[in-house]
Amino acid sequence: MERRWRLLSIGLLVAVFLAVIVLPLLLVLFSGIAGEKGYHFSFFSYILTDSYYKKAIIFTFEQALLSSAVTLLLGLPGAFIFSNYDFKWKAQLMAISTVPFVLPSVLVVLGFIIFFGNTGVVNSTLMDIFNLDAPPLRILYSWRAIVLAHAFYNIPLVFRLVSSVWTQIDDSMIEAARNVGASRFRILKDIELPFIRQGILSCMLLTFIYSFTSFAIVLALGGPQYATIEVSIYNLALFYGTYGLSSALALLQLVFLSVVVWIYMRIHIEKGGQGRKVLLSISSLSPAAKMGVVAYAVMIGAFLFGPMLGVCYASLQRTVLGQTHLTLHWFKEIIAGGGKSFLGASPLEAIFTSFIFALLAMVASVAFGMWVAYMLKGNIRGKSIIGVATMVPLCISTITLSLGYIVLENRISLDVSFWAIVIIHTIISFPFSVRAISASLAKIDEGLIDAARGLGASNLHAFVSIELPLLKGGIIAAAVFSFAISLGELAASFMLYGGRYTTIPIYIYRYIGGYRFGSAAAMGVVLMVVSAASFFIIERMGSKMQF
């Protein structure tokens, strides 16, 4: 009987997987190769020979590689400090430094414009200090802005992942090297770097994947001359209606991403020996080294938190007749429903719509996450395939999936936009739900459940009274993370909303385009508070983010 239920569960899971992921991708495939006279590959040949699309493909790889390199360059010193030294508020600083990683991309765009823009905080400060007539740092609307924004996103990833590997090094190996006279540089080069290289490569590939499929950052900060594959797919589908060409480009992107994800999944991160790494006190550093640590902390702190603080400050200031003063005007505008004539939806309507999408996606993601987590727990045939399938959403861009649902909508002449947004939000949060719930499930002592059943408890009663309370941490972490991801998602919502389902990220993005930064910042603060609160709830529940 149990075997029959497991087979039925696998069958239902496969059916859902085929319906919500494979079907839209197949529609993209057929749109890319189908024509009036049968199947052909003219769209692919056009993309690979046209100078514009070749430039977009090359730039996509260039910015992703450069973003990965800059992220490692800026993040590795921090990972070294966190993994080798002990200092006050270390755990709290690690938690706070991870907040940028969970911020919605549209907030990063807004923060960079306010902080690094020509009239932003950095340039205004430098112009006042050095009495300059023009902004000295022109970063926005260039490849530099794209790379720095991607680094802003992914530096926390380096802090967490690389430092977690670094702390596993057996300190006895380092001590033995010191005893034979090895210098600190020699120990780093010959012992530590070889040990952590898999963690570094893992971080680099994850950053590459995130940068490769980046949408809002490239669209808003790069300008029209810096289009990537993702932005080109969006432009072709939404502005030109050339679904065949956009589908062919989406398929090429899917092939590129599949290769990178395959490489990432083959990485094996080594575990340390039986010893334990001894952390040194930060006070043991030389004065010069201490100054270096302080300088690095100030630089990274300003880089990671300056844009966020800039958004908060912009939401509280208003300039009237050349005079800038602090005010709650922009928040009052949200409550009063201002901006409906500009966007077709009031701020409160956008918040309500976002919460509806987020709640539906959260429920679906947690439900499917728990379902798959229990399937992976048992000894079933095809377990490894199911495990790999849970990672598939990581190598599918939301723009490509959205394109698939647009093609489906055109084929069946039925409006599926609302549920397509919910489904895509569920898909992108699903891998995190599986990881969080699986981590909690692995900690449950099976003996407790067997004892309850031995005392006559039914499977349902044992689940409700024993398993569910023990799974609470993983479920809450999965729910909060799914809610936050959906709330801040822009690409799929922007591609599918059709002017009817305005969400908070769409509201912010449209206001950025209209140079109404006060309104955008106020709504951004709302989104920032929810995102930060979500992350700290996850941290408090003790469920670490796994990648």
Coordinates of C-alpha atoms in Angstrom, one line a residue, residues 82 87 89-103 156-157 159-160 163 304-305 308 531-540 544-545:
F82 CA 35.2 35.8 9.2
F87 CA 35.6 39.4 17.3
W89 CA 29.3 41.0 17.2
K90 CA 30.7 38.6 14.6
A91 CA 27.5 36.5 14.2
Q92 CA 25.4 39.6 14.0
L93 CA 27.6 41.2 11.4
M94 CA 27.5 38.0 9.3
A95 CA 23.7 38.1 9.5
I96 CA 23.4 41.8 8.6
S97 CA 25.9 41.5 5.8
T98 CA 23.7 38.8 4.2
V99 CA 20.7 41.1 3.9
P100 CA 21.8 42.5 0.4
F101 CA 21.6 39.0 -1.0
V102 CA 17.9 38.7 -0.3
L103 CA 17.0 42.2 -1.5
P156 CA 27.4 38.1 1.0
L157 CA 27.4 34.8 -0.8
F159 CA 31.2 35.7 3.0
R160 CA 28.9 32.8 3.8
S163 CA 34.0 31.2 5.1
L304 CA 26.8 47.2 0.9
F305 CA 24.7 49.4 3.2
M308 CA 20.0 50.8 1.3
S531 CA 12.7 41.5 3.0
A532 CA 15.0 42.2 5.9
A533 CA 12.4 41.0 8.4
S534 CA 12.0 37.8 6.4
F535 CA 15.7 37.1 6.5
F536 CA 16.0 37.7 10.2
I537 CA 13.1 35.3 10.9
I538 CA 14.9 32.7 8.9
E539 CA 18.1 33.3 10.8
R540 CA 16.2 33.1 14.1
K544 CA 20.7 28.4 7.3
M545 CA 20.4 29.2 3.7

